[in-house]
XYZ file of C-alpha atoms in Angstrom:
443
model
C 0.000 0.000 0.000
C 1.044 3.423 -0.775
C 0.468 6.828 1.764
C -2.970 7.089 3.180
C -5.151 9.793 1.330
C -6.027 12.678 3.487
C -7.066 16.289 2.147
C -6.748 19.683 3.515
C -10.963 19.671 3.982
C -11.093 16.168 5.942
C -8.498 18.049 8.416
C -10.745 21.021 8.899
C -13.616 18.606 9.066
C -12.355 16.088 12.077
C -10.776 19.138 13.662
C -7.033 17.237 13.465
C -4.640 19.890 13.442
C -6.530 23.552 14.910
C -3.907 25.300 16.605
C -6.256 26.076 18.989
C -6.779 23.820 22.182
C -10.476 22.446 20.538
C -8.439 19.680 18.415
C -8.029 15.998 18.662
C -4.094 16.899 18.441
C -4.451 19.022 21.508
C -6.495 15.888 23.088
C -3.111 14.063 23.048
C -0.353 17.118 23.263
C 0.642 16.310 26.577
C 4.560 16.279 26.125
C 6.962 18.102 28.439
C 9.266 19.522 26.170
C 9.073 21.467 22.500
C 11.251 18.597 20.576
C 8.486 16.587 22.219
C 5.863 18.472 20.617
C 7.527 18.170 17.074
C 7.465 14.637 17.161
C 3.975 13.940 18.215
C 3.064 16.634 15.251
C 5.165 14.278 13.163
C 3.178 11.542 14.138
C -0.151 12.748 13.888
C 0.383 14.076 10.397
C 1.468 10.650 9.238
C -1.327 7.936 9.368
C 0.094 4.641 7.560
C -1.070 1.566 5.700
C 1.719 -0.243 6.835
C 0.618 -3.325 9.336
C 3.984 -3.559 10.701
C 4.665 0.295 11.078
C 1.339 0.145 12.630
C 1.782 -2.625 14.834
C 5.155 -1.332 16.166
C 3.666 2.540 17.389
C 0.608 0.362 19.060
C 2.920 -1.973 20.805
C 5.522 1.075 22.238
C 1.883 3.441 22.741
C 0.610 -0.121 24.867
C 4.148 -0.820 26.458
C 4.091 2.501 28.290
C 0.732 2.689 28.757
C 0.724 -0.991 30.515
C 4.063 -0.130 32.250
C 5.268 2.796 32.748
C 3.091 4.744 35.521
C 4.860 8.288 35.377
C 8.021 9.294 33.208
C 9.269 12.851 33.899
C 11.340 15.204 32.114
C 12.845 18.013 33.161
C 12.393 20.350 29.883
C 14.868 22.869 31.211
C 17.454 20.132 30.769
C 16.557 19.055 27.732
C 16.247 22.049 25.964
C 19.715 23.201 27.073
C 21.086 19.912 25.790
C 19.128 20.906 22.534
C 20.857 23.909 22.351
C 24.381 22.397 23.282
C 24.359 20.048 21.105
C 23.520 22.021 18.387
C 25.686 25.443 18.482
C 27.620 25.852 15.323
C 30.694 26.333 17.341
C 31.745 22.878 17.033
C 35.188 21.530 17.942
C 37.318 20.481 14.817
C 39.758 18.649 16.588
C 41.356 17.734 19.891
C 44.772 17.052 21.244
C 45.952 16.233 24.874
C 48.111 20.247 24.313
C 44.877 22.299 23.107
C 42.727 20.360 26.223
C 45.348 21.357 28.687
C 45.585 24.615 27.585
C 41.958 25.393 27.299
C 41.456 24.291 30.805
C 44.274 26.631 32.034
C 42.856 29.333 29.973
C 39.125 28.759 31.408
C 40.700 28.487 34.948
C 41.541 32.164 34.916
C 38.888 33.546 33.049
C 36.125 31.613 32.402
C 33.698 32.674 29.598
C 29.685 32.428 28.289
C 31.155 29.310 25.761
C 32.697 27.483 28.686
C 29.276 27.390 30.992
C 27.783 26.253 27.781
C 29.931 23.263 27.314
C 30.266 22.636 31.328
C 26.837 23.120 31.797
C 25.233 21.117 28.538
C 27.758 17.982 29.365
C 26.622 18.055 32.683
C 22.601 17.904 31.766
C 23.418 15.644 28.869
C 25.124 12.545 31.077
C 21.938 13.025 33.197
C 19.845 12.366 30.425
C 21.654 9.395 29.253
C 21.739 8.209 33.256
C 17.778 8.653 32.999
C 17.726 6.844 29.938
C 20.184 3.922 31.215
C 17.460 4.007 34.282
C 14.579 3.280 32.319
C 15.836 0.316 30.369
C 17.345 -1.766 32.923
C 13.971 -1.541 34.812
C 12.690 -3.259 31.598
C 14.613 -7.025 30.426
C 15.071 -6.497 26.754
C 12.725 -9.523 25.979
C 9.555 -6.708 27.282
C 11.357 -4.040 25.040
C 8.728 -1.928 23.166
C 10.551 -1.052 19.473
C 10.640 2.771 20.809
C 12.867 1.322 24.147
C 14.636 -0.734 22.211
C 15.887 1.847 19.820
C 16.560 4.181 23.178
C 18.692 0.842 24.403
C 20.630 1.283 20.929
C 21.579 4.398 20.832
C 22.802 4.577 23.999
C 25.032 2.007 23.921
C 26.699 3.374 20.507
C 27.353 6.551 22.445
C 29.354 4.779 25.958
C 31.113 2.712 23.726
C 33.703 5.369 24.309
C 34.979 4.282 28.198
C 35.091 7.567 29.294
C 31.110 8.412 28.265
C 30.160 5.107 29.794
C 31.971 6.105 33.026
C 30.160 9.086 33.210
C 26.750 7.870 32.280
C 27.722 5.440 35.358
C 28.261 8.287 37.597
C 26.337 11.388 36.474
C 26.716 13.287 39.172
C 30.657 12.698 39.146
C 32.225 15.901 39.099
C 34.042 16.966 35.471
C 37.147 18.970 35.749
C 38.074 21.448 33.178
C 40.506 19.453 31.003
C 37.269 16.212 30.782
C 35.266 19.172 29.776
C 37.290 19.814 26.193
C 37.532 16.655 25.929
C 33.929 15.304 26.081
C 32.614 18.309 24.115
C 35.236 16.874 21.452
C 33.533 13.374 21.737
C 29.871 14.619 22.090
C 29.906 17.060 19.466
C 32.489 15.955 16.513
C 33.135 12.300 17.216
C 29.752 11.034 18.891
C 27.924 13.877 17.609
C 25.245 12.228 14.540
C 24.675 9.670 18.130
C 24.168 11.728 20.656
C 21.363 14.055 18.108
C 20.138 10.512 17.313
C 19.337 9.656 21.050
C 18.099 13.097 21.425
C 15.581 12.430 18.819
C 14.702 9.424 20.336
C 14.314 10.887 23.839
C 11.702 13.651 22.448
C 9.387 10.826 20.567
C 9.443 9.160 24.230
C 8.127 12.425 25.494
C 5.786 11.693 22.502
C 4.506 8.479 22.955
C 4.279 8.878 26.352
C 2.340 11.746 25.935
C -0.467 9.479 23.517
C -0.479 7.010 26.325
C -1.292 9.464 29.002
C -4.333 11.140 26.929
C -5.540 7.466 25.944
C -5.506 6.164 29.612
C -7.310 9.747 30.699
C -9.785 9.735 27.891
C -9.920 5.675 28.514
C -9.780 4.989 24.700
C -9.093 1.808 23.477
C -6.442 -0.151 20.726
C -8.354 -1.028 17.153
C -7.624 -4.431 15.905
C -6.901 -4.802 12.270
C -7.850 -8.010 10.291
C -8.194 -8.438 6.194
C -12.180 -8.489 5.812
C -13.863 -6.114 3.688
C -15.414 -4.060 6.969
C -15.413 -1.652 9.502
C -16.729 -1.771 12.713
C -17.267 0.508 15.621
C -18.760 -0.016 19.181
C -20.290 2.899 21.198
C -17.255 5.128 19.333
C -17.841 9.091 20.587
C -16.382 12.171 19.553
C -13.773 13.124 22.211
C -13.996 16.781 22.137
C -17.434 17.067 23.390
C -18.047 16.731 26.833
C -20.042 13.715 28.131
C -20.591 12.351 24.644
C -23.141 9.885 23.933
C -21.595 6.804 22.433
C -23.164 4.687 19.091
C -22.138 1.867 17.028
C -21.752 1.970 13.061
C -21.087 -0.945 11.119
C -19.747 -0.892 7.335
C -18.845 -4.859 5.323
C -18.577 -5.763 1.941
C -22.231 -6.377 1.640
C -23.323 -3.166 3.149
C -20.416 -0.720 2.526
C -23.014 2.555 2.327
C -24.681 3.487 5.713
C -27.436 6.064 5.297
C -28.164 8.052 8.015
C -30.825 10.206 8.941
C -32.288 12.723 11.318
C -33.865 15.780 12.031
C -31.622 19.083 12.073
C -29.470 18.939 15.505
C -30.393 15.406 16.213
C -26.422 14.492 15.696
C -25.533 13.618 12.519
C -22.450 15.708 12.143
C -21.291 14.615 15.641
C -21.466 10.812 14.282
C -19.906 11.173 11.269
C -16.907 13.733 12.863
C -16.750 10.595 15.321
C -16.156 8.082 12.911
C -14.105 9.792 11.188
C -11.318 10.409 14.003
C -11.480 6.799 14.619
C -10.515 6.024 11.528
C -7.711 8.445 11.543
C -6.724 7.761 14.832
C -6.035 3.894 14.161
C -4.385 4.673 11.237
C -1.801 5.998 13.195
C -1.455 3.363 15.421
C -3.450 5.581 18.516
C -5.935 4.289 20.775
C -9.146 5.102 19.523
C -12.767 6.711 21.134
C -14.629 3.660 21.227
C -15.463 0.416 23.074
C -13.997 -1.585 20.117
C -13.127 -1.352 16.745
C -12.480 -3.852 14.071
C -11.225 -2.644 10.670
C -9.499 -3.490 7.441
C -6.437 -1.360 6.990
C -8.308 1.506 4.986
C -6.002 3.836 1.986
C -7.208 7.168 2.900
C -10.361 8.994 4.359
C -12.399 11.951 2.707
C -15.105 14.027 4.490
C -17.010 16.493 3.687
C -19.214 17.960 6.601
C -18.157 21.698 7.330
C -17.879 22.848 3.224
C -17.941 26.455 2.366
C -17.974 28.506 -0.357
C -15.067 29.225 -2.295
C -15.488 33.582 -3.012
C -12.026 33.541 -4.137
C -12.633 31.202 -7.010
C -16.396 32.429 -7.197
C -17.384 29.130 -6.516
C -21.246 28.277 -5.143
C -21.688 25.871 -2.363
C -23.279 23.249 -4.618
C -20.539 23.639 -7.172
C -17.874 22.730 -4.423
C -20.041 19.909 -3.247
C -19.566 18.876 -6.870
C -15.817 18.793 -6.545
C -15.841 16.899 -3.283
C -18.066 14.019 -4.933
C -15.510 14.216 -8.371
C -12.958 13.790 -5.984
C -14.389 11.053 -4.289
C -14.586 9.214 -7.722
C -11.396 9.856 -8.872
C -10.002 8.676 -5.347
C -12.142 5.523 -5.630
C -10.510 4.497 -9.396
C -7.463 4.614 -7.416
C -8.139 3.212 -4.173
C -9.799 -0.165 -3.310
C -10.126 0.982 0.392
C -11.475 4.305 0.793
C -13.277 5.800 3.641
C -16.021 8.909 2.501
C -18.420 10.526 4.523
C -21.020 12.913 3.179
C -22.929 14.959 5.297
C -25.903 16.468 4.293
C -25.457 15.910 0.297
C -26.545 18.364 -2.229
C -27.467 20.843 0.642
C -26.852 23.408 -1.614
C -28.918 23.272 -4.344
C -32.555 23.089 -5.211
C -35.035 19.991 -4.012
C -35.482 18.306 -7.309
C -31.966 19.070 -8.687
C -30.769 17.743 -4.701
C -33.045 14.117 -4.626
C -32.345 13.369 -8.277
C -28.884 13.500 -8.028
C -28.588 12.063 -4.480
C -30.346 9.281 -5.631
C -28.062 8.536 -8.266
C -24.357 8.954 -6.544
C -25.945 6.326 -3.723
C -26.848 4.135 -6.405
C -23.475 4.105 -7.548
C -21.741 4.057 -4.604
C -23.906 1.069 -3.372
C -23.249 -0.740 -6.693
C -19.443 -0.681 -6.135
C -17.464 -3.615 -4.701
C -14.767 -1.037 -3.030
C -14.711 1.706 -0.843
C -17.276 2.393 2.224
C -19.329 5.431 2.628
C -21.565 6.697 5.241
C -23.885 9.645 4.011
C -26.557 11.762 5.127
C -29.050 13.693 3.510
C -31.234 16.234 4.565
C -33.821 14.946 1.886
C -35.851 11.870 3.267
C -37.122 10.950 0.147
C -34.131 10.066 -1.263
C -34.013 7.004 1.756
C -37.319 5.940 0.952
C -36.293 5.818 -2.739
C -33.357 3.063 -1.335
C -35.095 1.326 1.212
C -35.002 -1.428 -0.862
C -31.210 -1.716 -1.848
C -30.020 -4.150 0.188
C -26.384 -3.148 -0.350
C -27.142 0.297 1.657
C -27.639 -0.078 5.705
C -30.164 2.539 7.320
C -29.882 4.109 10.428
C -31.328 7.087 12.063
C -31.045 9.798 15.099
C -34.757 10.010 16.401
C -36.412 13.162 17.569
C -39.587 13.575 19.513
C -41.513 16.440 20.674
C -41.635 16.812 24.557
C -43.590 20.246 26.085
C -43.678 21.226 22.603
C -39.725 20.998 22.514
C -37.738 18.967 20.337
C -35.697 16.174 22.544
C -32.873 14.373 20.910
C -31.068 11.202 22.557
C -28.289 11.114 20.240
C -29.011 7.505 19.677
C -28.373 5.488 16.744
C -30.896 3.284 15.331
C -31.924 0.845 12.702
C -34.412 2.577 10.019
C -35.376 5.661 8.149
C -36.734 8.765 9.953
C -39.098 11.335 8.644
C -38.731 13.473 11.548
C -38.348 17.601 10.350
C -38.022 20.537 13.067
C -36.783 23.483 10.444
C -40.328 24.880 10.552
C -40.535 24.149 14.280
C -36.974 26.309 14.815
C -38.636 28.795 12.561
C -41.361 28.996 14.838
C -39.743 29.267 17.972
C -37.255 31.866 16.406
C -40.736 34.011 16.068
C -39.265 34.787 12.617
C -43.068 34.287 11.096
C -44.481 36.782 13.878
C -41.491 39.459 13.187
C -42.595 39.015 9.022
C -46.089 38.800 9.627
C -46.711 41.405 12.496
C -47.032 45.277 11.978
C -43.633 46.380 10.623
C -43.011 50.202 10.562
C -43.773 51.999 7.255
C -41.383 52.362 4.796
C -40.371 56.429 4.458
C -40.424 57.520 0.728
């Protein structure tokens, strides 16, 4: 399989990557330090197809989660060793001569680049003792791949007998002329090393910071098999508060679920849900539901939160066009495709919106690839269908209480005709404002 499809409107959609705190990235940004942050961005901008890419992030994301109660950084430390290690003012060479002398000459007068170098060897054998800490609490045969690597790269760096005997004893005190000569080895010899375990120290702060949010928001691991399907049990949308859970349910013999419901009855929330499940497990996270079961999918479109395009003069109706073009070209390519549809043809007239409604989810049930879950604001267009067995029908009730609309958010097996617009109308008292005595025009 190639890179999983993902478009700039299915980010905006699922709320993935909103730099402010309402995103599912922010759900999981719980990292200590900023090369921490980097990493997990790296992450969760690259969902695979790859079942053993996959299957090594779940295992390291379930080894910490399963072992390791509390892992602290101290991102003062690291960031200085950040900096150290990456000042331009790198030493070319050494000799026993320049080391003796530069220690004499730092004796005297002692200078900004010397508490640099003092100061970032100093935090840097502290992070390696950390490091050595962590693995020896954990026998290599319970390694996860991220520990191992840690476990690697370490031990390329104390190769050298005098880094090992410092990682030993971190808090051994280094005189002047170890100084030049350990910022020799840590930044020319053992330098591409010591970035590498850097690198690997901020994706720990990483992972550890998906297992933290996944214990806290108690989501759970999807498991991947090769059937034509996907499955979801009571999956929610985890940045709503209190979120009612539901279960969808896509196979080779169903692969379109129609869904409908009255305005506000939850649609969107569904579909946004499903959605970030998908995404999530195709990055190897935990995932907002009781269970999922899925095939590994080739990319994900949405389109729930579509706009106009002024800049291009565009209409609503015309970009809805585009998404569904893209959708087909996407499916010639792809044999596993995700789409979601929310509200199709919204933007057009009735007639022009059931007629072609009715034909895309003919076609789309009439393929043997791809899954789709759509909803429609027309209910007609369902009834049309309710005979195709290749389409699965669920909908979000809605039943008047006090005279009040009253929505349980609960998904269920059938066609709705439920309709509030006129009801919202109503109880906007937009008819009495357009029907009452309005002041006369002046001339």
């Amino acid at each position: 399989m190639g890179d999983f499809y993902l478009d700039k409107q299915t980010i905006a959609d699922l709320q993935l990557f909103d730099d402010s705190k309402g995103s599912v990235f922010a759900c999981f940004n719980q990292t200590i330090t900023y090369g921490g942050e980097d990493a997990l961005r790296d992450l969760f901008g690259k969902p695979l197809t790859d079942r053993d890419r996959l299957q090594k992030r779940t295992s390291t994301i379930r080894f910490l989660m399963d072992n390791v109660e509390e892992l602290v950084f101290d991102k003062t430390a690291v960031d200085f060793v950040d900096y150290y290690l990456k000042r331009p003012d790198r030493p070319k060479s050494f000799s026993v001569y320049t080391g003796i002398r530069n220690a004499v000459l730092h004796f005297f007068s002692p200078n900004q680049a010397y508490y640099t170098k003092r100061r970032g060897i100093a935090e840097l054998f502290d992070m390696l003792a950390f490091i050595a800490k962590l693995c020896e609490a954990y026998p290599p045969v319970a390694d996860s791949p991220l520990l191992a690597d840690l476990r690697e790269s370490l031990g390329k760096l104390t190769r050298h007998p005098l880094l090992a005997v410092y990682v030993a004893m971190p808090q051994k005190r280094i005189k002047r002329y170890a100084v030049e000569r350990m910022d020799f080895l840590l930044r020319k010899k053992y330098h591409e090393e010591a970035l590498a375990l850097l690198e690997k120290v901020y994706m720990l702060d990483a992972y550890y910071a998906i297992a933290k949010a996944s214990k806290t928001m108690h989501l759970t691991f999807p498991e991947f098999h090769e059937n034509e399907s996907v499955v979801v049990e009571d999956v929610f949308h985890p940045l709503i508060g209190n979120p009612v859970a539901n279960s969808l349910s896509l196979t080779g013999g169903q692969r379109v679920n129609f869904v409908t419901g009255a305005n506000m009855s939850g649609k969107s929330t569904l579909m946004k849900a499903m959605g970030i499940a998908v995404y999530l497990a195709h990055l190897g996270f935990p995932v907002p539901a009781a269970r999922m079961r899925t095939c590994i999918l080739e990319g994900l479109v949405t389109t729930i939160n579509l706009a106009d395009n002024i800049n291009e003069g565009y209409s609503h109706f015309y970009n809805e066009v585009k998404r569904v073009k893209l959708v087909a070209e996407q499916i010639r390519q792809s044999n596993r495709l995700l789409v979601i549809f929310d509200e199709l043809f919204r933007g057009t007239n009735v007639k022009d919106a059931y007629d072609g409604s009715l034909r895309i989810l003919q076609a789309f049930s009439g393929l043997n690839k791809g899954f789709f879950v759509i909803s429609t604001h027309i209910v007609e267009v369902a009834h049309a269908l309710a005979s195709n067995e290749k389409i699965k029908f669920n909908y979000l009730p809605t039943h008047i209480a006090d005279g009040k609309p009253v929505f349980d958010y609960r998904l269920r097996e059938g066609i709705t005709d439920d309709r509030i617009g006129l009801w919202i109308l109503k109880n906007e008292g937009v008819f009495e404002l357009l029907e009452g005595d309005l002041p006369t025009a002046i001339n």
